[in-house]
Amino acid sequence: MRLAEPSEHSGVPTATTRYHLRERLLPAGHRITATRSAYDKEHLRRLRLVQALIQVGRMPVSAAREVLAAVEDDSLDQLARLGVAVEALPHGPEPDESSPSTAVARRTAAELLRRCARHFNSALADSSQAFGMLVAAIAALHHLGYACDTAPLLPHAQQAAQLAVVDLDLAEEFAIPAEQVAAAVALTVLYELVLLSLRRPAEAEESNKRYGSGS
């Protein structure tokens, strides 16, 4: 198919598709002549993934390029490929090491991981960006005086572990390893938005039951 066709099928303007090609977010087309290339269903699938990461997941182009490079890295096994891809995803702010709350948060995060070692022992090492994001969040809770010991955090950790099973089960519905990694990354980014979108009205409903009419 011509370059315009993946754009038409995906709803992405041709100019945007050309930009993704220049930024190496899409693989080059199959060369037909010196001035023409052809594109296939793989380009269409990748174009949709790129748009989901950038437009819906608000991922910077540089981060999306790094994630997609990991997806395509055949030198890595499936576990390493997925680990590199997920680690390349945008994360929250780094912990403020000058804050006294950060030291407390590190101890709390370490204890939380110890109690949930079955789920997070290898995935949330203390050198990972995700661990830093966890520490920063707990430190903010501690600084504000909100509950931030392991008791209120445990249910969140347990639910996260269950959601990880669901995500990877869905990703494994794809036959090709690279597609599985791409799906796992997309699900990580997009299902976080689904979770946030569901949590807010759920808390509003629970508030209504507790403090409102309950209707």
mmCIF file of C-alpha atoms in Angstrom:
data_model
loop_
_atom_site.group_PDB
_atom_site.id
_atom_site.type_symbol
_atom_site.label_atom_id
_atom_site.label_comp_id
_atom_site.label_asym_id
_atom_site.label_seq_id
_atom_site.Cartn_x
_atom_site.Cartn_y
_atom_site.Cartn_z
ATOM 1 C CA MET A 1 0.000 0.000 0.000
ATOM 2 C CA ARG A 2 1.023 3.609 -0.511
ATOM 3 C CA LEU A 3 2.034 5.787 2.451
ATOM 4 C CA ALA A 4 -1.340 7.501 2.389
ATOM 5 C CA GLU A 5 -3.184 4.223 2.991
ATOM 6 C CA PRO A 6 -1.873 3.451 6.506
ATOM 7 C CA SER A 7 -2.698 7.055 7.359
ATOM 8 C CA GLU A 8 -6.231 6.690 6.012
ATOM 9 C CA HIS A 9 -6.854 3.388 7.845
ATOM 10 C CA SER A 10 -5.485 4.716 11.136
ATOM 11 C CA GLY A 11 -6.888 8.232 10.950
ATOM 12 C CA VAL A 12 -3.376 9.678 11.247
ATOM 13 C CA PRO A 13 -2.571 12.550 8.859
ATOM 14 C CA THR A 14 -0.014 11.662 6.199
ATOM 15 C CA ALA A 15 2.229 14.496 7.389
ATOM 16 C CA THR A 16 2.276 12.951 10.871
ATOM 17 C CA THR A 17 3.094 9.546 9.400
ATOM 18 C CA ARG A 18 6.012 11.078 7.518
ATOM 19 C CA TYR A 19 7.192 12.681 10.770
ATOM 20 C CA HIS A 20 7.082 9.302 12.529
ATOM 21 C CA LEU A 21 9.168 7.838 9.706
ATOM 22 C CA ARG A 22 11.757 10.617 10.032
ATOM 23 C CA GLU A 23 11.895 10.105 13.805
ATOM 24 C CA ARG A 24 12.417 6.347 13.302
ATOM 25 C CA LEU A 25 9.211 5.482 15.119
ATOM 26 C CA LEU A 26 8.060 3.576 12.041
ATOM 27 C CA PRO A 27 10.206 1.140 10.039
ATOM 28 C CA ALA A 28 11.106 2.262 6.546
ATOM 29 C CA GLY A 29 8.848 1.115 3.733
ATOM 30 C CA HIS A 30 9.749 -1.595 1.272
ATOM 31 C CA ARG A 31 11.644 0.110 -1.533
ATOM 32 C CA ILE A 32 9.964 -0.222 -4.952
ATOM 33 C CA THR A 33 11.822 2.423 -6.935
ATOM 34 C CA ALA A 34 14.317 5.126 -6.099
ATOM 35 C CA THR A 35 11.479 7.434 -5.093
ATOM 36 C CA ARG A 36 8.693 5.073 -4.001
ATOM 37 C CA SER A 37 8.180 2.679 -1.096
ATOM 38 C CA ALA A 38 5.374 0.310 -0.168
ATOM 39 C CA TYR A 39 3.849 -0.191 3.271
ATOM 40 C CA ASP A 40 2.036 -3.171 4.769
ATOM 41 C CA LYS A 41 -0.149 -4.207 7.717
ATOM 42 C CA GLU A 42 2.867 -4.159 10.047
ATOM 43 C CA HIS A 43 3.321 -0.449 9.330
ATOM 44 C CA LEU A 44 -0.343 0.140 10.037
ATOM 45 C CA ARG A 45 -0.143 -1.765 13.337
ATOM 46 C CA ARG A 46 2.967 0.132 14.367
ATOM 47 C CA LEU A 47 1.446 3.467 13.383
ATOM 48 C CA ARG A 48 -1.543 2.798 15.619
ATOM 49 C CA LEU A 49 0.766 1.809 18.493
ATOM 50 C CA VAL A 50 2.867 4.951 18.085
ATOM 51 C CA GLN A 51 -0.214 7.144 18.133
ATOM 52 C CA ALA A 52 -1.526 5.381 21.238
ATOM 53 C CA LEU A 53 1.763 5.882 23.089
ATOM 54 C CA ILE A 54 2.204 9.522 22.072
ATOM 55 C CA GLN A 55 -1.345 10.861 21.860
ATOM 56 C CA VAL A 56 -3.124 8.843 24.558
ATOM 57 C CA GLY A 57 -0.216 7.900 26.791
ATOM 58 C CA ARG A 58 1.411 11.364 26.411
ATOM 59 C CA MET A 59 4.800 9.739 25.864
ATOM 60 C CA PRO A 60 7.616 11.944 24.503
ATOM 61 C CA VAL A 61 8.856 10.988 21.047
ATOM 62 C CA SER A 62 12.322 10.182 22.427
ATOM 63 C CA ALA A 63 10.851 7.782 24.994
ATOM 64 C CA ALA A 64 8.595 6.161 22.405
ATOM 65 C CA ARG A 65 11.620 5.613 20.136
ATOM 66 C CA GLU A 66 13.534 3.944 22.985
ATOM 67 C CA VAL A 67 10.601 1.712 23.870
ATOM 68 C CA LEU A 68 10.074 0.630 20.273
ATOM 69 C CA ALA A 69 13.796 -0.052 19.843
ATOM 70 C CA ALA A 70 13.621 -2.444 22.793
ATOM 71 C CA VAL A 71 10.556 -4.120 21.304
ATOM 72 C CA GLU A 72 12.502 -4.862 18.115
ATOM 73 C CA ASP A 73 15.806 -5.894 19.747
ATOM 74 C CA ASP A 74 16.187 -9.535 18.721
ATOM 75 C CA SER A 75 19.423 -9.842 20.697
ATOM 76 C CA LEU A 76 17.417 -9.831 23.938
ATOM 77 C CA ASP A 77 15.287 -12.653 25.261
ATOM 78 C CA GLN A 78 11.618 -12.018 25.969
ATOM 79 C CA LEU A 79 12.116 -11.138 29.641
ATOM 80 C CA ALA A 80 14.987 -8.738 28.981
ATOM 81 C CA ARG A 81 13.205 -7.142 26.028
ATOM 82 C CA LEU A 82 10.098 -6.450 28.077
ATOM 83 C CA GLY A 83 12.166 -5.180 31.008
ATOM 84 C CA VAL A 84 14.081 -2.711 28.840
ATOM 85 C CA ALA A 85 10.889 -1.520 27.143
ATOM 86 C CA VAL A 86 8.998 -0.951 30.397
ATOM 87 C CA GLU A 87 11.982 0.725 32.048
ATOM 88 C CA ALA A 88 12.084 3.169 29.125
ATOM 89 C CA LEU A 89 8.520 4.306 29.800
ATOM 90 C CA PRO A 90 8.147 7.799 31.313
ATOM 91 C CA HIS A 91 8.181 7.822 35.096
ATOM 92 C CA GLY A 92 7.303 10.320 37.778
ATOM 93 C CA PRO A 93 9.697 12.655 39.627
ATOM 94 C CA GLU A 94 12.814 11.347 41.341
ATOM 95 C CA PRO A 95 12.835 11.301 45.161
ATOM 96 C CA ASP A 96 14.090 14.456 46.855
ATOM 97 C CA GLU A 97 17.121 13.117 48.707
ATOM 98 C CA SER A 98 17.351 16.296 50.801
ATOM 99 C CA SER A 99 13.929 15.631 52.384
ATOM 100 C CA PRO A 100 13.810 13.728 55.694
ATOM 101 C CA SER A 101 10.626 12.057 54.419
ATOM 102 C CA THR A 102 12.606 10.308 51.672
ATOM 103 C CA ALA A 103 14.631 8.219 54.132
ATOM 104 C CA VAL A 104 11.400 7.128 55.826
ATOM 105 C CA ALA A 105 9.866 6.373 52.433
ATOM 106 C CA ARG A 106 12.811 4.179 51.386
ATOM 107 C CA ARG A 107 12.447 2.063 54.502
ATOM 108 C CA THR A 108 8.702 1.770 53.943
ATOM 109 C CA ALA A 109 9.140 0.858 50.272
ATOM 110 C CA ALA A 110 11.755 -1.764 51.155
ATOM 111 C CA GLU A 111 9.446 -3.281 53.777
ATOM 112 C CA LEU A 112 6.551 -3.285 51.322
ATOM 113 C CA LEU A 113 8.663 -5.158 48.772
ATOM 114 C CA ARG A 114 9.819 -7.601 51.429
ATOM 115 C CA ARG A 115 6.219 -8.416 52.293
ATOM 116 C CA CYS A 116 5.304 -8.709 48.601
ATOM 117 C CA ALA A 117 8.503 -10.421 47.443
ATOM 118 C CA ARG A 118 6.538 -13.073 45.587
ATOM 119 C CA HIS A 119 5.250 -10.395 43.205
ATOM 120 C CA PHE A 120 7.973 -7.745 43.047
ATOM 121 C CA ASN A 121 11.300 -9.328 43.975
ATOM 122 C CA SER A 122 12.892 -8.972 40.538
ATOM 123 C CA ALA A 123 10.595 -6.397 38.922
ATOM 124 C CA LEU A 124 10.967 -3.532 41.410
ATOM 125 C CA ALA A 125 14.642 -3.479 42.347
ATOM 126 C CA ASP A 126 15.730 -0.471 44.355
ATOM 127 C CA SER A 127 17.751 0.798 41.366
ATOM 128 C CA SER A 128 14.773 0.971 39.010
ATOM 129 C CA GLN A 129 12.907 4.109 38.030
ATOM 130 C CA ALA A 130 9.686 2.544 39.292
ATOM 131 C CA PHE A 131 11.189 2.119 42.753
ATOM 132 C CA GLY A 132 12.245 5.765 42.735
ATOM 133 C CA MET A 133 8.720 6.786 41.771
ATOM 134 C CA LEU A 134 7.317 4.655 44.617
ATOM 135 C CA VAL A 135 9.695 6.262 47.111
ATOM 136 C CA ALA A 136 8.784 9.762 45.892
ATOM 137 C CA ALA A 137 5.057 9.039 46.286
ATOM 138 C CA ILE A 138 5.437 7.588 49.781
ATOM 139 C CA ALA A 139 7.676 10.499 50.799
ATOM 140 C CA ALA A 140 4.986 12.974 49.681
ATOM 141 C CA LEU A 141 2.378 11.088 51.727
ATOM 142 C CA HIS A 142 4.672 11.139 54.758
ATOM 143 C CA HIS A 143 5.421 14.848 54.361
ATOM 144 C CA LEU A 144 1.698 15.645 54.272
ATOM 145 C CA GLY A 145 0.963 13.466 57.287
ATOM 146 C CA TYR A 146 -1.164 10.895 55.456
ATOM 147 C CA ALA A 147 -1.114 7.180 56.160
ATOM 148 C CA CYS A 148 1.910 5.747 54.371
ATOM 149 C CA ASP A 149 3.064 2.671 56.257
ATOM 150 C CA THR A 150 2.800 -0.759 54.708
ATOM 151 C CA ALA A 151 -0.771 -1.462 55.856
ATOM 152 C CA PRO A 152 -2.556 0.958 53.454
ATOM 153 C CA LEU A 153 -0.017 0.249 50.700
ATOM 154 C CA LEU A 154 -0.363 -3.538 50.721
ATOM 155 C CA PRO A 155 -3.808 -3.648 49.033
ATOM 156 C CA HIS A 156 -2.481 -1.484 46.196
ATOM 157 C CA ALA A 157 0.537 -3.757 45.739
ATOM 158 C CA GLN A 158 -1.641 -6.855 45.710
ATOM 159 C CA GLN A 159 -4.047 -5.376 43.191
ATOM 160 C CA ALA A 160 -1.121 -4.310 40.983
ATOM 161 C CA ALA A 161 0.177 -7.884 40.997
ATOM 162 C CA GLN A 162 -3.226 -9.207 39.912
ATOM 163 C CA LEU A 163 -3.477 -6.610 37.140
ATOM 164 C CA ALA A 164 -0.036 -7.630 35.860
ATOM 165 C CA VAL A 165 -1.336 -11.173 35.360
ATOM 166 C CA VAL A 166 -4.302 -9.846 33.384
ATOM 167 C CA ASP A 167 -2.090 -7.599 31.224
ATOM 168 C CA LEU A 168 0.382 -10.331 30.279
ATOM 169 C CA ASP A 169 -2.405 -12.842 29.645
ATOM 170 C CA LEU A 170 -3.804 -10.383 27.112
ATOM 171 C CA ALA A 171 -0.375 -9.756 25.581
ATOM 172 C CA GLU A 172 0.221 -13.491 25.143
ATOM 173 C CA GLU A 173 -2.772 -13.712 22.844
ATOM 174 C CA PHE A 174 -0.373 -12.456 20.139
ATOM 175 C CA ALA A 175 1.725 -15.165 18.500
ATOM 176 C CA ILE A 176 4.903 -13.231 17.668
ATOM 177 C CA PRO A 177 7.223 -12.338 20.598
ATOM 178 C CA ALA A 178 7.794 -8.776 19.397
ATOM 179 C CA GLU A 179 4.041 -8.240 19.182
ATOM 180 C CA GLN A 180 3.660 -9.595 22.709
ATOM 181 C CA VAL A 181 6.186 -7.065 24.017
ATOM 182 C CA ALA A 182 4.528 -4.243 22.082
ATOM 183 C CA ALA A 183 1.142 -5.251 23.464
ATOM 184 C CA ALA A 184 2.499 -5.456 27.017
ATOM 185 C CA VAL A 185 3.925 -1.945 26.722
ATOM 186 C CA ALA A 186 0.715 -0.549 25.246
ATOM 187 C CA LEU A 187 -1.366 -2.218 27.939
ATOM 188 C CA THR A 188 0.927 -0.855 30.653
ATOM 189 C CA VAL A 189 0.475 2.683 29.350
ATOM 190 C CA LEU A 190 -3.195 2.576 28.417
ATOM 191 C CA TYR A 191 -4.574 0.433 31.231
ATOM 192 C CA GLU A 192 -3.025 2.851 33.720
ATOM 193 C CA LEU A 193 -5.406 5.431 32.232
ATOM 194 C CA VAL A 194 -8.280 2.943 32.441
ATOM 195 C CA LEU A 195 -7.484 2.330 36.117
ATOM 196 C CA LEU A 196 -7.351 6.049 36.862
ATOM 197 C CA SER A 197 -10.586 6.663 34.968
ATOM 198 C CA LEU A 198 -12.382 3.950 36.929
ATOM 199 C CA ARG A 199 -10.917 4.790 40.325
ATOM 200 C CA ARG A 200 -12.164 8.380 40.426
ATOM 201 C CA PRO A 201 -15.867 7.663 39.842
ATOM 202 C CA ALA A 202 -15.599 4.625 42.134
ATOM 203 C CA GLU A 203 -14.341 6.853 44.936
ATOM 204 C CA ALA A 204 -17.094 9.367 44.160
ATOM 205 C CA GLU A 205 -19.681 6.601 44.497
ATOM 206 C CA GLU A 206 -18.162 5.337 47.737
ATOM 207 C CA SER A 207 -18.213 8.918 49.071
ATOM 208 C CA ASN A 208 -21.883 9.171 48.133
ATOM 209 C CA LYS A 209 -22.659 5.962 50.000
ATOM 210 C CA ARG A 210 -20.808 7.118 53.103
ATOM 211 C CA TYR A 211 -21.650 10.790 53.245
ATOM 212 C CA GLY A 212 -24.527 11.397 50.831
ATOM 213 C CA SER A 213 -27.955 9.957 50.264
ATOM 214 C CA GLY A 214 -26.517 6.718 48.875
ATOM 215 C CA SER A 215 -28.863 6.864 45.897
#
